[in-house]
């Protein structure tokens, strides 16, 4: 299939496909006139790439998933290298959540302090005005 058809079927752009190809994630042959020609097997590869990019994976993280698909697996998630990437990514997400919880608590503390300070200031001003 030509690049436009693959892009349409995968829900992406031809530019993205060329970018993935440049990074060695997608394989294209060439027709006699120089057009890129893709095998049907590239469709699940491109869908996997897009799904992983959508949840924050980088291109280097995606490589094991593509290799897993190319090895004949129905999913790119089942190979040991892919599992290792998933574990690392999950640990990164968990650490990010922990940081966000700490930031949220700090903001709550600052807000509570600001409200208390404001109420004390307003109360003092009312007493002085009497």
XYZ file of N, CA and C in Angstrom:
390
model
N 0.852 -1.175 0.000
C 0.000 0.000 0.000
C 0.896 1.234 0.000
N 0.384 2.307 -0.525
C 1.137 3.559 -0.578
C 1.015 4.295 0.761
N 1.863 5.280 0.949
C 1.948 5.990 2.224
C 0.616 6.641 2.615
N -0.096 7.193 1.654
C -1.379 7.839 1.953
C -2.405 6.864 2.485
N -2.435 5.667 1.911
C -3.388 4.660 2.373
C -3.037 4.188 3.780
N -1.749 3.945 4.023
C -1.339 3.527 5.368
C -1.663 4.620 6.379
N -1.371 5.859 6.036
C -1.660 6.977 6.941
C -3.154 7.028 7.264
N -3.983 6.891 6.253
C -5.435 6.947 6.466
C -5.911 5.778 7.331
N -5.451 4.589 7.030
C -5.894 3.406 7.767
C -5.379 3.407 9.207
N -4.218 3.999 9.430
C -3.641 4.027 10.777
C -4.075 5.260 11.562
N -4.731 6.198 10.882
C -5.181 7.413 11.559
C -4.048 8.363 11.885
N -3.114 8.479 10.979
C -1.977 9.373 11.200
C -1.680 10.135 9.912
N -0.588 10.847 9.907
C -0.221 11.626 8.729
C 0.931 10.958 7.982
N 1.069 11.326 6.725
C 2.201 10.810 5.956
C 3.511 11.334 6.534
N 3.471 12.525 7.054
C 4.671 13.096 7.674
C 5.116 12.254 8.877
N 4.159 11.838 9.699
C 4.476 11.002 10.851
C 5.069 9.674 10.401
N 4.525 9.088 9.347
C 5.056 7.818 8.845
C 6.492 7.966 8.379
N 6.769 9.053 7.681
C 8.151 9.290 7.243
C 9.077 9.477 8.444
N 8.570 10.139 9.479
C 9.350 10.342 10.710
C 9.639 9.000 11.381
N 8.626 8.147 11.505
C 8.827 6.822 12.102
C 9.819 6.013 11.274
N 9.726 6.141 9.971
C 10.653 5.424 9.090
C 12.084 5.922 9.289
N 12.252 7.215 9.406
C 13.575 7.799 9.644
C 14.197 7.242 10.916
N 13.364 6.964 11.910
C 13.843 6.446 13.190
C 13.891 4.911 13.228
N 13.649 4.283 12.091
C 13.773 2.846 11.989
C 12.633 2.045 12.587
N 11.511 2.682 12.836
C 10.373 1.984 13.428
C 9.428 1.395 12.391
N 9.358 2.029 11.231
C 8.479 1.586 10.157
C 9.346 1.289 8.941
N 8.994 0.239 8.246
C 9.752 -0.179 7.062
C 8.937 0.073 5.801
N 9.604 0.631 4.817
C 8.955 0.863 3.526
C 9.863 0.366 2.422
N 9.237 -0.229 1.439
C 9.956 -0.548 0.217
C 9.779 0.617 -0.741
N 10.318 0.469 -1.931
C 10.168 1.516 -2.945
C 9.664 0.899 -4.236
N 8.741 1.588 -4.834
C 8.236 1.134 -6.133
C 9.215 1.597 -7.206
N 8.982 1.194 -8.431
C 9.854 1.558 -9.549
C 9.934 3.077 -9.718
N 8.851 3.768 -9.379
C 8.857 5.225 -9.524
C 9.322 5.938 -8.255
N 9.776 5.181 -7.250
C 10.340 5.778 -6.043
C 9.352 6.006 -4.919
N 8.103 5.651 -5.116
C 7.110 5.827 -4.060
C 7.354 4.823 -2.942
N 7.065 5.253 -1.738
C 7.126 4.320 -0.615
C 5.975 3.327 -0.739
N 6.295 2.060 -0.491
C 5.286 1.008 -0.531
C 5.404 0.241 0.782
N 4.265 0.107 1.469
C 4.239 -0.538 2.778
C 3.518 -1.867 2.710
N 4.047 -2.826 3.416
C 3.400 -4.123 3.571
C 2.256 -3.976 4.563
N 1.279 -4.843 4.452
C 0.135 -4.842 5.374
C 0.583 -4.980 6.831
N 1.714 -5.645 7.052
C 2.221 -5.862 8.413
C 2.631 -4.563 9.097
N 2.796 -3.504 8.347
C 3.180 -2.221 8.959
C 2.006 -1.546 9.658
N 0.786 -1.907 9.295
C -0.394 -1.276 9.902
C -0.448 -1.499 11.410
N -0.342 -2.732 11.924
C -0.347 -2.889 13.388
C 0.863 -2.242 14.060
N 1.969 -2.183 13.347
C 3.162 -1.529 13.898
C 2.886 -0.037 14.106
N 2.325 0.603 13.100
C 2.023 2.036 13.201
C 0.968 2.281 14.280
N -0.014 1.426 14.359
C -1.037 1.591 15.412
C -0.413 1.453 16.797
N 0.503 0.516 16.946
C 1.199 0.343 18.233
C 2.025 1.582 18.573
N 2.745 2.088 17.591
C 3.555 3.297 17.800
C 2.672 4.442 18.264
N 1.576 4.657 17.571
C 0.678 5.773 17.914
C 0.083 5.607 19.302
N -0.303 4.390 19.650
C -0.891 4.152 20.973
C 0.137 4.419 22.077
N 1.359 3.996 21.861
C 2.399 4.209 22.875
C 2.802 5.681 22.971
N 2.881 6.352 21.838
C 3.176 7.788 21.869
C 2.076 8.549 22.613
N 0.843 8.122 22.422
C -0.296 8.806 23.040
C -0.261 8.749 24.560
N 0.387 7.735 25.126
C 0.467 7.642 26.587
C 1.824 8.059 27.124
N 2.646 8.679 26.269
C 3.861 9.299 26.762
C 5.159 8.546 26.551
N 5.147 7.493 25.781
C 6.390 6.780 25.505
C 7.200 7.540 24.462
N 8.515 7.478 24.584
C 9.402 8.048 23.584
C 9.707 7.014 22.514
N 10.289 7.460 21.427
C 10.571 6.541 20.323
C 11.520 5.423 20.735
N 12.513 5.714 21.551
C 13.434 4.659 21.992
C 12.714 3.621 22.839
N 11.751 4.063 23.653
C 10.967 3.128 24.469
C 10.089 2.236 23.605
N 9.723 2.707 22.442
C 8.800 1.990 21.569
C 9.493 0.860 20.807
N 10.788 0.966 20.622
C 11.514 -0.017 19.817
C 11.252 -1.473 20.220
N 11.302 -1.814 21.525
C 11.053 -3.219 21.881
C 9.653 -3.704 21.511
N 8.679 -2.827 21.549
C 7.312 -3.194 21.194
C 7.212 -3.507 19.698
N 7.889 -2.682 18.894
C 7.912 -2.909 17.447
C 8.636 -4.221 17.146
N 9.761 -4.436 17.809
C 10.511 -5.684 17.603
C 9.660 -6.892 17.988
N 8.893 -6.766 19.032
C 8.022 -7.840 19.488
C 6.959 -8.162 18.427
N 6.369 -7.121 17.853
C 5.391 -7.339 16.780
C 6.048 -7.979 15.563
N 7.220 -7.499 15.217
C 7.930 -8.023 14.049
C 8.351 -9.479 14.247
N 8.473 -9.902 15.515
C 8.835 -11.292 15.818
C 7.632 -12.225 15.656
N 6.474 -11.655 15.301
C 5.309 -12.483 15.033
C 4.293 -12.533 16.157
N 4.501 -11.758 17.200
C 3.543 -11.731 18.310
C 2.340 -10.872 17.951
N 1.188 -11.247 18.487
C -0.043 -10.498 18.218
C -0.038 -9.150 18.919
N 0.755 -9.031 19.975
C 0.842 -7.789 20.745
C 2.307 -7.447 20.962
N 2.591 -6.175 21.003
C 3.956 -5.727 21.267
C 4.300 -5.707 22.741
N 3.334 -6.057 23.583
C 3.522 -5.960 25.030
C 3.997 -7.252 25.682
N 4.083 -8.333 24.929
C 4.306 -9.641 25.545
C 5.768 -10.062 25.650
N 6.660 -9.388 25.015
C 8.072 -9.776 25.026
C 8.780 -9.220 26.264
N 9.815 -9.919 26.718
C 10.529 -9.488 27.932
C 11.039 -8.045 27.877
N 11.572 -7.612 26.748
C 12.069 -6.231 26.658
C 10.937 -5.216 26.771
N 9.787 -5.555 26.205
C 8.626 -4.669 26.309
C 8.134 -4.604 27.752
N 8.103 -5.741 28.409
C 7.670 -5.790 29.810
C 8.598 -4.942 30.674
N 9.896 -5.002 30.394
C 10.861 -4.193 31.150
C 10.579 -2.699 30.959
N 10.271 -2.303 29.739
C 9.942 -0.895 29.471
C 8.656 -0.515 30.193
N 7.660 -1.383 30.159
C 6.396 -1.110 30.858
C 6.631 -0.937 32.360
N 7.450 -1.801 32.932
C 7.747 -1.683 34.369
C 8.438 -0.360 34.680
N 9.419 -0.001 33.854
C 10.138 1.261 34.077
C 9.207 2.452 33.929
N 8.368 2.417 32.904
C 7.435 3.527 32.670
C 6.430 3.634 33.814
N 5.945 2.502 34.310
C 5.017 2.512 35.437
C 5.683 3.110 36.680
N 6.940 2.762 36.913
C 7.670 3.337 38.054
C 7.812 4.850 37.890
N 8.054 5.314 36.660
C 8.144 6.755 36.404
C 6.812 7.439 36.686
N 5.730 6.836 36.246
C 4.393 7.403 36.475
C 4.083 7.432 37.970
N 4.383 6.343 38.672
C 4.149 6.307 40.118
C 4.946 7.400 40.832
N 6.205 7.589 40.427
C 7.027 8.645 41.038
C 6.434 10.025 40.743
N 5.936 10.216 39.531
C 5.303 11.487 39.178
C 4.045 11.736 39.999
N 3.278 10.695 40.220
C 2.064 10.819 41.046
C 2.448 11.180 42.478
N 3.480 10.543 43.002
C 3.941 10.869 44.357
C 4.361 12.331 44.456
N 5.092 12.815 43.430
C 5.500 14.229 43.427
C 4.280 15.143 43.388
N 3.297 14.797 42.574
C 2.088 15.613 42.481
C 1.304 15.619 43.790
N 1.260 14.488 44.482
C 0.593 14.445 45.790
C 1.300 15.391 46.766
N 2.631 15.397 46.735
C 3.386 16.287 47.617
C 3.133 17.753 47.264
N 3.078 18.065 45.985
C 2.787 19.439 45.555
C 1.388 19.835 45.981
N 0.425 18.934 45.813
C -0.946 19.229 46.218
C -1.017 19.530 47.714
N -0.329 18.726 48.516
C -0.344 18.956 49.962
C 0.305 20.290 50.320
N 1.393 20.621 49.656
C 2.054 21.914 49.901
C 1.117 23.064 49.541
N 0.417 22.954 48.438
C -0.537 23.999 48.043
C -1.684 24.108 49.040
N -2.181 22.981 49.508
C -3.238 23.009 50.527
C -2.746 23.701 51.796
N -1.523 23.368 52.221
C -0.953 23.994 53.420
C -0.801 25.499 53.240
N -0.294 25.911 52.077
C -0.123 27.346 51.813
C -1.472 28.056 51.772
N -2.465 27.439 51.175
C -3.798 28.031 51.114
C -4.389 28.167 52.513
N -4.261 27.116 53.305
C -4.789 27.176 54.676
C -4.097 28.281 55.466
N -2.785 28.404 55.293
C -2.041 29.467 55.983
C -2.502 30.835 55.504
N -2.684 30.978 54.200
C -3.118 32.269 53.651
C -4.497 32.646 54.167
N -5.407 31.695 54.234
C -6.763 31.969 54.719
C -6.727 32.353 56.197
N -5.960 31.612 56.970
C -5.841 31.928 58.399
C -5.257 33.319 58.595
N -4.188 33.629 57.860
C -3.546 34.941 57.963
C -4.524 36.049 57.562
N -5.276 35.829 56.501
C -6.231 36.829 56.042
C -7.317 37.054 57.083
N -7.840 35.968 57.661
C -8.889 36.098 58.672
C -8.372 36.825 59.908
N -7.141 36.532 60.313
C -6.566 37.212 61.467
C -6.370 38.692 61.190
N -5.913 39.012 59.969
C -5.702 40.413 59.597
C -7.022 41.164 59.559
N -8.027 40.570 58.972
C -9.340 41.215 58.889
C -9.933 41.412 60.290
N -9.776 40.421 61.150
C -10.281 40.511 62.514
C -9.586 41.647 63.264
N -8.283 41.758 63.110
C -7.522 42.832 63.755
C -7.976 44.200 63.262
N -8.197 44.306 61.947
C -8.624 45.576 61.371
C -10.016 45.968 61.891
N -10.883 45.021 62.068
C -12.228 45.303 62.583
C -12.139 45.806 64.020
N -11.281 45.173 64.832
C -11.149 45.601 66.217
C -10.567 46.997 66.312
N -9.622 47.313 65.407
C -8.994 48.632 65.414
C -9.975 49.705 64.956
N -10.864 49.390 64.075
C -11.811 50.339 63.538
C -12.896 50.715 64.538
N -13.059 49.955 65.588
C -14.138 50.235 66.556
C -13.814 51.368 67.401
